[in-house]
mmCIF file of C-alpha atoms in Angstrom:
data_model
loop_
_atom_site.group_PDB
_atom_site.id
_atom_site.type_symbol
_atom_site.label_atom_id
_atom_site.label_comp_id
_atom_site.label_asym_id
_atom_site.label_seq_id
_atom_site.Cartn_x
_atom_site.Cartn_y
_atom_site.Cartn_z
ATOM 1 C CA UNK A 37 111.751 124.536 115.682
ATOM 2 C CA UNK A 38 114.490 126.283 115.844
ATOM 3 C CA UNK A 39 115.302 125.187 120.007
ATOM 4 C CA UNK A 40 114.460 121.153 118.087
ATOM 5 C CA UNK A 41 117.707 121.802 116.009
ATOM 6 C CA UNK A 42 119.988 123.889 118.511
ATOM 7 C CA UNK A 43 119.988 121.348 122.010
ATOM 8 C CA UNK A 44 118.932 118.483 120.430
ATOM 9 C CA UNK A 45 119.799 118.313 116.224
ATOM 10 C CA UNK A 46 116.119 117.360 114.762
ATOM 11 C CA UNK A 47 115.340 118.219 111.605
ATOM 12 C CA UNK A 48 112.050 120.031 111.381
ATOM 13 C CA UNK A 49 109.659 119.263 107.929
ATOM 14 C CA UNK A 50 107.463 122.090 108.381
ATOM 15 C CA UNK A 51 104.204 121.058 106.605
ATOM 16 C CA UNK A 52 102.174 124.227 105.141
ATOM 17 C CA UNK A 53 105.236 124.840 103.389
ATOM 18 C CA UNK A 54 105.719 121.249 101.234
ATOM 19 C CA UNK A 55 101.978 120.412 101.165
ATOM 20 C CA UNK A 56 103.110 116.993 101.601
ATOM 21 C CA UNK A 57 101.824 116.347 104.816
ATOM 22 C CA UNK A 58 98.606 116.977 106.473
ATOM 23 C CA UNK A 59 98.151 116.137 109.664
ATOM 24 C CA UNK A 60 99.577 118.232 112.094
ATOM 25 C CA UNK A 61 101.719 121.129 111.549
ATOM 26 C CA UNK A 62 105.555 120.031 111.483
ATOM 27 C CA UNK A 63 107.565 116.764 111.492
ATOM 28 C CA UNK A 64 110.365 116.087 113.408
ATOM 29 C CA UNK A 65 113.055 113.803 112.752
ATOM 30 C CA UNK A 66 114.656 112.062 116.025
ATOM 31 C CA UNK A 67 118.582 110.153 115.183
ATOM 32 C CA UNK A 68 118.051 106.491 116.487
ATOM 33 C CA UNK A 69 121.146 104.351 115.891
ATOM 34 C CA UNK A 70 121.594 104.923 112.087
ATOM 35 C CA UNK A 71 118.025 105.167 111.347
ATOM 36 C CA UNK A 72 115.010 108.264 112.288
ATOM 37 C CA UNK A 73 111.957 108.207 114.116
ATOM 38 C CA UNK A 74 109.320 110.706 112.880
ATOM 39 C CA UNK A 75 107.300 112.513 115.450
ATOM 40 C CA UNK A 76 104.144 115.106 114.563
ATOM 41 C CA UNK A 77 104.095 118.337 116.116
ATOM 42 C CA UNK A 78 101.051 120.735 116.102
ATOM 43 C CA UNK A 79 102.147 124.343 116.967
ATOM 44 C CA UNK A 80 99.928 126.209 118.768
ATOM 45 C CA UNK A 81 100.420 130.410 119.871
ATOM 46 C CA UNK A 82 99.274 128.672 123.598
ATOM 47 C CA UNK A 83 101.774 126.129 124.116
ATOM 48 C CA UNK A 84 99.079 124.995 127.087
ATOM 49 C CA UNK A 85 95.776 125.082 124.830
ATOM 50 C CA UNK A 86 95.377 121.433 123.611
ATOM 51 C CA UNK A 87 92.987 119.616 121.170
ATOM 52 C CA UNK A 88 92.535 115.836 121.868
ATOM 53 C CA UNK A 89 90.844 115.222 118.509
ATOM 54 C CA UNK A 90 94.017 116.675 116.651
ATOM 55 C CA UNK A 91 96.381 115.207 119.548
ATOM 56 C CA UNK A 92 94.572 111.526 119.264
ATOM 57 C CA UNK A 93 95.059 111.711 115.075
ATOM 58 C CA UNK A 94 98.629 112.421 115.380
ATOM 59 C CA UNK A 95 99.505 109.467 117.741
ATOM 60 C CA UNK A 96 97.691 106.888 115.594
ATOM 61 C CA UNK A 97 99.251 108.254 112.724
ATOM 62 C CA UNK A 98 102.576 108.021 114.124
ATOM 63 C CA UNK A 99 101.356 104.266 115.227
ATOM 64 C CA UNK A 100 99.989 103.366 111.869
ATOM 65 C CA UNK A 101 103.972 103.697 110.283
ATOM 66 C CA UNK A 102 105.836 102.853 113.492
ATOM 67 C CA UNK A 103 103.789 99.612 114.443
ATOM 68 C CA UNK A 104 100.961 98.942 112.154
ATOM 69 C CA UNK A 105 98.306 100.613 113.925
ATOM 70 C CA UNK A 106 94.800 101.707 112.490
ATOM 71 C CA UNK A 107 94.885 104.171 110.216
ATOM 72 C CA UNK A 108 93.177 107.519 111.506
ATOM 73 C CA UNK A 109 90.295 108.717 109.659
ATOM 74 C CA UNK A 110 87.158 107.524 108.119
ATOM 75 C CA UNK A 111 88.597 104.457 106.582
ATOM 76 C CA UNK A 112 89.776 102.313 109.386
ATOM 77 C CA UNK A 113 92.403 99.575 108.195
ATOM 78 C CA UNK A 114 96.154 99.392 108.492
ATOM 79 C CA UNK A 115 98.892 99.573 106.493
ATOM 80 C CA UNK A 116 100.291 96.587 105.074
ATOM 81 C CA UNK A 117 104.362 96.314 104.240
ATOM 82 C CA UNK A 118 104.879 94.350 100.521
ATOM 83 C CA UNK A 119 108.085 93.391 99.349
ATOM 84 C CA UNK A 120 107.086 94.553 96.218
ATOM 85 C CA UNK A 121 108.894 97.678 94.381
ATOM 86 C CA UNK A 122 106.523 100.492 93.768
ATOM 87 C CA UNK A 123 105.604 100.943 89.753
ATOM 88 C CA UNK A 124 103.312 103.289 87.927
ATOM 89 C CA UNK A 125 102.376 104.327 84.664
ATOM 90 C CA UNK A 126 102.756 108.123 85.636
ATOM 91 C CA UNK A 127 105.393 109.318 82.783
ATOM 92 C CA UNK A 128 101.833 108.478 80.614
ATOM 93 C CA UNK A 129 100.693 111.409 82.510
ATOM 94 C CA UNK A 130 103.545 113.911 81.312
ATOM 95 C CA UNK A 131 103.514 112.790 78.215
ATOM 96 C CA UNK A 132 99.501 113.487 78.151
ATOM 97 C CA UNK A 133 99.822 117.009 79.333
ATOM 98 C CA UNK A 134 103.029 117.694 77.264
ATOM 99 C CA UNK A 135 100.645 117.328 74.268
ATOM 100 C CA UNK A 136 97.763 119.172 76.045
ATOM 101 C CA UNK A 137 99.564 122.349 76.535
ATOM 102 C CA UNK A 138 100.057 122.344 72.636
ATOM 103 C CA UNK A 139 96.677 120.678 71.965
ATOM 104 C CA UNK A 140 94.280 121.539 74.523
ATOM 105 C CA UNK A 141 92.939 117.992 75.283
ATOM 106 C CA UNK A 142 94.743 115.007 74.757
ATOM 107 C CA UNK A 143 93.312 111.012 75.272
ATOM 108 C CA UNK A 144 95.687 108.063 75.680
ATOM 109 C CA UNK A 145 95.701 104.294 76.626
ATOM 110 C CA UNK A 146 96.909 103.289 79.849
ATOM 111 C CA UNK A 147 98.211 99.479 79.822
ATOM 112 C CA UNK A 148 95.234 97.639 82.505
ATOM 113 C CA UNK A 149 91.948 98.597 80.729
ATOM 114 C CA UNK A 150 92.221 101.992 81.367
ATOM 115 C CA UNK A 151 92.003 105.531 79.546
ATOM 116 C CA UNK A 152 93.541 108.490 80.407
ATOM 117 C CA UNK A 153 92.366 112.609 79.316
ATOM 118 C CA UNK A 154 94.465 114.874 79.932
ATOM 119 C CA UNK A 155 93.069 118.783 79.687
ATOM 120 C CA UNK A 156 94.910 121.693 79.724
ATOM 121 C CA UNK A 157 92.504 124.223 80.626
ATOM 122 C CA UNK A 158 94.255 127.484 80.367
ATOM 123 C CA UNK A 159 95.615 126.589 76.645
ATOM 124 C CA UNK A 160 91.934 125.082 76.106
ATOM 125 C CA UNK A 161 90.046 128.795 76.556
ATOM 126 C CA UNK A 162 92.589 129.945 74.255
ATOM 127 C CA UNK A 163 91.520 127.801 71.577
ATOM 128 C CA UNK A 164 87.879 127.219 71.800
ATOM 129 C CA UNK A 165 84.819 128.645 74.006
ATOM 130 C CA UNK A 166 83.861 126.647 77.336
ATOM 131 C CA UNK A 167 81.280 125.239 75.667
ATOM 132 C CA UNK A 168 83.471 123.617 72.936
ATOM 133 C CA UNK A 169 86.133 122.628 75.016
ATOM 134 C CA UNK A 170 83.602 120.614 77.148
ATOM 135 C CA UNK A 171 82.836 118.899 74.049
ATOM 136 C CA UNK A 172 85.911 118.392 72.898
ATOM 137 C CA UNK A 173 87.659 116.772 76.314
ATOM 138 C CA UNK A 174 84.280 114.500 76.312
ATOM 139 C CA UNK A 175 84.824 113.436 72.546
ATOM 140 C CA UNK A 176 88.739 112.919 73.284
ATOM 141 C CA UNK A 177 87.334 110.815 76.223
ATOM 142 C CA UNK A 178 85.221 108.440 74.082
ATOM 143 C CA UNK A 179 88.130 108.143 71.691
ATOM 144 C CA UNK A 180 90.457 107.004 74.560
ATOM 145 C CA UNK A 181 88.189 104.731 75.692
ATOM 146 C CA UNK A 182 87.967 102.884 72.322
ATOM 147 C CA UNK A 183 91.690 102.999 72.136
ATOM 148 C CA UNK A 184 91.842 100.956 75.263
ATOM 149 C CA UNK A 185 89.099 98.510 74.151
ATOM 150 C CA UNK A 186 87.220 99.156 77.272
ATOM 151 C CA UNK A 187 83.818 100.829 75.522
ATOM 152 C CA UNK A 188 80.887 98.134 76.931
ATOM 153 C CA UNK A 189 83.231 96.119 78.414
ATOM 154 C CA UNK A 190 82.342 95.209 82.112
ATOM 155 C CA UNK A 191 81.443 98.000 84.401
ATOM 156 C CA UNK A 192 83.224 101.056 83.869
ATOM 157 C CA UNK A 193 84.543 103.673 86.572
ATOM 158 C CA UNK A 194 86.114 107.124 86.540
ATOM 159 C CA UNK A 195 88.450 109.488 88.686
ATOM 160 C CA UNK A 196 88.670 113.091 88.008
ATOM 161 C CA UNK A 197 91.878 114.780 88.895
ATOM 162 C CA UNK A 198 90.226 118.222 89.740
ATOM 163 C CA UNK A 199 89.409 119.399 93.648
ATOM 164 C CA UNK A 200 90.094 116.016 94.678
ATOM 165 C CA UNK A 201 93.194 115.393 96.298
ATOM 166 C CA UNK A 202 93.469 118.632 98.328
ATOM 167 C CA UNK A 203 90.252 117.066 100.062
ATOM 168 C CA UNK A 204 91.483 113.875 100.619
ATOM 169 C CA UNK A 205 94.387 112.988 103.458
ATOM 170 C CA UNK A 206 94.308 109.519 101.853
ATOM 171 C CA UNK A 207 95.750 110.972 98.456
ATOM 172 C CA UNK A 208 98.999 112.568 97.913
ATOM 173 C CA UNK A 209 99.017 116.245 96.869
ATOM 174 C CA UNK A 210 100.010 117.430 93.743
ATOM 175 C CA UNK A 211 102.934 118.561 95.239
ATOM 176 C CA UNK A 212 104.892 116.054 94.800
ATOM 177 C CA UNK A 213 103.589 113.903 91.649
ATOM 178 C CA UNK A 214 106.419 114.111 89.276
ATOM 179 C CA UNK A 215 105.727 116.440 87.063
ATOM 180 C CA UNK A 216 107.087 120.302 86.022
ATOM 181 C CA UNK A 217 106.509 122.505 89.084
ATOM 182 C CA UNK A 218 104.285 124.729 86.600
ATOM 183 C CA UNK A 219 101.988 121.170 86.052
ATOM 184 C CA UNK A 220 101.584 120.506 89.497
ATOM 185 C CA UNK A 221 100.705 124.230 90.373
ATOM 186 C CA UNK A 222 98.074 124.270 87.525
ATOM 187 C CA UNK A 223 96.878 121.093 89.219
ATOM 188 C CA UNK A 224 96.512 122.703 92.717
ATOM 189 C CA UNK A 225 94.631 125.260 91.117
ATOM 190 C CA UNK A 226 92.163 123.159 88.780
ATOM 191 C CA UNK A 227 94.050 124.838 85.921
ATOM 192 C CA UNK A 228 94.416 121.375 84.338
ATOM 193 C CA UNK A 229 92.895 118.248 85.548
ATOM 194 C CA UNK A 230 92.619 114.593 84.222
ATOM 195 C CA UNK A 231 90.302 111.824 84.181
ATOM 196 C CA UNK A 232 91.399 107.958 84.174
ATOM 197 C CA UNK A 233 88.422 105.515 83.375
ATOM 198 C CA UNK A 234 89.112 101.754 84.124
ATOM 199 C CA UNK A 235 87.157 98.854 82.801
ATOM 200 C CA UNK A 236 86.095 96.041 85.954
ATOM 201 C CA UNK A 237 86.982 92.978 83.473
ATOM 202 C CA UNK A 238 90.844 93.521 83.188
ATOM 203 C CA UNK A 239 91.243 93.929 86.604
ATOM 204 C CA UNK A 240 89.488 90.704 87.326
ATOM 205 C CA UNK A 241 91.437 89.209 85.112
ATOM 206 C CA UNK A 242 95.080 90.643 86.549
ATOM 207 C CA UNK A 243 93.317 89.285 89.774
ATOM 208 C CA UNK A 244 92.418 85.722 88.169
ATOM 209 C CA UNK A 245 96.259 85.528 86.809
ATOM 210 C CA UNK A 246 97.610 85.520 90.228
ATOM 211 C CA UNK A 247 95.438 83.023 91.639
ATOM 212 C CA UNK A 248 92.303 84.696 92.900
ATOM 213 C CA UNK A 249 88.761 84.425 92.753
ATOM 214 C CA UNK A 250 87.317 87.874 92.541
ATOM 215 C CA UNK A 251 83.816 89.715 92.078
ATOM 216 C CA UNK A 252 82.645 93.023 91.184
ATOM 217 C CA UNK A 253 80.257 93.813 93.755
ATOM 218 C CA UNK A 254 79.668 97.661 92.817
ATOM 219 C CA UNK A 255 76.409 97.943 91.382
ATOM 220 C CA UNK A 256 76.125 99.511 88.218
ATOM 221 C CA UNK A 257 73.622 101.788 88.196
ATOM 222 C CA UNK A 258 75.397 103.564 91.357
ATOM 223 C CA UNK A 259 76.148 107.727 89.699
ATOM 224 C CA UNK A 260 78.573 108.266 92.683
ATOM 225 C CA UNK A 261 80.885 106.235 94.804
ATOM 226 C CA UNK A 262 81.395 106.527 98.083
ATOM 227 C CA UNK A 263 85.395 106.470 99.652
ATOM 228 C CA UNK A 264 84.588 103.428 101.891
ATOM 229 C CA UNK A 265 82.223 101.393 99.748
ATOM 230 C CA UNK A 266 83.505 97.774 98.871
ATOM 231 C CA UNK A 267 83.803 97.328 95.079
ATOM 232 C CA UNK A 268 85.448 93.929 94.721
ATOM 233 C CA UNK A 269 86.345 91.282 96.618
ATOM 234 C CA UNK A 270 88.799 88.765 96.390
ATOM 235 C CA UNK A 271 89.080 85.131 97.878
ATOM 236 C CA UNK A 272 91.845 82.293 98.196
ATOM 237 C CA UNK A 273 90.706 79.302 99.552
ATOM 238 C CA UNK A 274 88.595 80.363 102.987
ATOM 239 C CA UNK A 275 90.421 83.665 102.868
ATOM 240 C CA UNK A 276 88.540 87.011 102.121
ATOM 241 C CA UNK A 277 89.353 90.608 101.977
ATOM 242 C CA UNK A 278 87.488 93.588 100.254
ATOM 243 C CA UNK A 279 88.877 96.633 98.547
ATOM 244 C CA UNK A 280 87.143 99.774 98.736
ATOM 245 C CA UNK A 281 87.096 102.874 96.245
ATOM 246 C CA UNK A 282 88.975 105.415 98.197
ATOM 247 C CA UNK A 283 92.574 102.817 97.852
ATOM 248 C CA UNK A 284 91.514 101.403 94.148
ATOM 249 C CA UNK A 285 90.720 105.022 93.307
ATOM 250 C CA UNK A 286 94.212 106.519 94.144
ATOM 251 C CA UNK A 287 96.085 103.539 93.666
ATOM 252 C CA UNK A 288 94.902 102.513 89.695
ATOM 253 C CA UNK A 289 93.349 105.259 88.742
ATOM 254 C CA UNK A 290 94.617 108.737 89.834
ATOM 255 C CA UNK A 291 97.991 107.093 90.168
ATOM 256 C CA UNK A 292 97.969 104.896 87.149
ATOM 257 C CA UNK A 293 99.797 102.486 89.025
ATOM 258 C CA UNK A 294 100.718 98.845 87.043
ATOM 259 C CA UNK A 295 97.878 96.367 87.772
ATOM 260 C CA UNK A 296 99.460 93.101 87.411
ATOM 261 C CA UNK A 297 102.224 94.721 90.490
ATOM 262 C CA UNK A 298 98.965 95.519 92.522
ATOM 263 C CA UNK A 299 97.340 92.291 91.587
ATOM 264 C CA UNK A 300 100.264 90.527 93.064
ATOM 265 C CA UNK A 301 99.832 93.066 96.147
ATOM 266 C CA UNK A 302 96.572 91.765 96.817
ATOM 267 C CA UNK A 303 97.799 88.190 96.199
ATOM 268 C CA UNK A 304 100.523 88.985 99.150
ATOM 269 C CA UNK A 305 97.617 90.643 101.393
ATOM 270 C CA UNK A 306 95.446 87.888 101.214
ATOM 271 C CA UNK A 307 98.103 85.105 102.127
ATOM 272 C CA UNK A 308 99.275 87.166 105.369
ATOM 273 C CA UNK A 309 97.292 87.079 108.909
ATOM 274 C CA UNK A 310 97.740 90.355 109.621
ATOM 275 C CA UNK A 311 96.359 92.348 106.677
ATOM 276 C CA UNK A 312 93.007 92.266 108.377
ATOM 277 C CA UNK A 313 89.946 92.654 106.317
ATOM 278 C CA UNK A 314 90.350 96.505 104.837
ATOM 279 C CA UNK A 315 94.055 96.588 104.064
ATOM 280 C CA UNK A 316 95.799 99.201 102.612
ATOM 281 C CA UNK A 317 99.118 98.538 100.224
ATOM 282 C CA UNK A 318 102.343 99.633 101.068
ATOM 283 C CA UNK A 319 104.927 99.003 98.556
ATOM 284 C CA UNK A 320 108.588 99.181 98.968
ATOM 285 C CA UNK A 321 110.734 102.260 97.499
ATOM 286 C CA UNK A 322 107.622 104.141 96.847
ATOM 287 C CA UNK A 323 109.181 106.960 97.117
ATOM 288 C CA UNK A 324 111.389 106.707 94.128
ATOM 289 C CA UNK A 325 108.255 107.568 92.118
ATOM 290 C CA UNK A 326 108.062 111.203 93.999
ATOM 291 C CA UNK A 327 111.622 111.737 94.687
#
């Protein structure tokens, strides 16, 4: 890292220590013109001792940001470019835990048929037994969930903040969510978690109000979802393309983000040629909601 910056200037993002990357072990950042070209680097104690699964993942993830490639992974699909700024209802989720810390457990609305529980875990043994604070956070739940006037409406589905994201390389780590550094390290260590519920009929409806026929084709009775299993689908004129849990999951749910911006996503995806049939969003300047 250190020859990188002396003969030829890189700057070197090493990964363990930001927890905002995870594949590979550094990042290197190549001048071009007036722009930067990223490049993963795993660093090995044998500079000759290679691994072609690690080596492969690397080059299609460089591919899937440089050039649209597929997406490495479990969930094939690409990323899709939208010229549509990046907006979330994530200040919600301060707010939530602001009151937790103080209260223990606290439920809110989240505009696009969802509810939000926040739980402060450490302040919650200090007020009631494990037992009770179960029952409270589940109470609090059912409370938010009337609040949002989503109780029996359409089909309704949950993510749970807790030993989630650190598993998944399609979510981004705690890290970097903005919140206090002293949040995000209770959230790395399942010191305080939250759970967002969303209701099926608003989002149909977000999806209806920008011209698109959609269905909810998750059955009902399913307990657990799996990351690549369709749950809607959406059609304009002889155009289809389905959206799977693992992107509706992180993108409305964990990340709260607005629906009628990610209805309009979809809108965009299903009007381009290229989006293929498992796109993934991309919106511009999202990272004004981590910086």
């Amino acid at each position: 890292m250190t020859k990188w910056w002396r003969d030829e200037g890189r700057f070197v993002l090493l990964h363990d220590l930001t927890s905002c990357l995870t594949i590979g072990d550094a990042t290197s950042f190549k001048e071009i013109g007036n722009d930067y070209e990223a490049y993963l680097h795993e660093i090995k104690s044998d500079p000759n001792r290679t691994v072609s699964r690690q080596a492969r993942r690397q080059r299609m993830a460089e591919e899937a940001i440089r050039s649209g490639g597929p997406l490495p992974g479990d969930l094939p699909g690409r990323l899709v470019p939208l010229d549509i700024p990046y907006k979330t209802h994530l200040n919600l989720l301060g707010t939530a835990f602001d009151l937790a810390h103080e209260r223990g457990v606290q439920g809110m609305r989240v505009p696009g048929g969802r509810a939000l529980v926040a739980t402060d875990i450490v302040r919650g043994y200090d007020l009631w037994s494990e037992r009770e604070l179960i029952d409270r956070t589940a109470a609090e739940h059912l409370q938010a969930v009337k609040r949002a006037r989503i109780l029996d409406v359409g089909h309704l589905v949950y993510a749970r903040s807790d030993d989630l994201v650190a598993r998944s390389p399609t979510m981004p780590p705690w890290s970097i969510y903005p919140l206090s550094p002293a949040l995000c390290t209770r959230l790395i260590t399942d010191y305080a978690m939250y759970v967002v519920t969303m209701s099926s009929e608003p989002l149909l409806a977000a999806l209806n109000d920008v011209d698109l026929v959609a269905e909810w084709v998750l059955p009902r009775d399913r307990e657990t979802v799996q990351p690549d299993e369709v749950v809607l689908r959406a059609h304009r004129g002889t155009r289809t393309i389905e959206l799977r849990w693992a992107e509706m999951q992180r993108r409305l749910l964990l990340e709260m983000a607005d629906l009628p911006m990610w209805a309009e996503g979809v809108a965009q995806l299903i009007d381009r040629h290229d989006s293929g049939r498992h796109p993934w969003q991309s919106f511009s300047d999202e990272w004004k909601v981590w910086a």
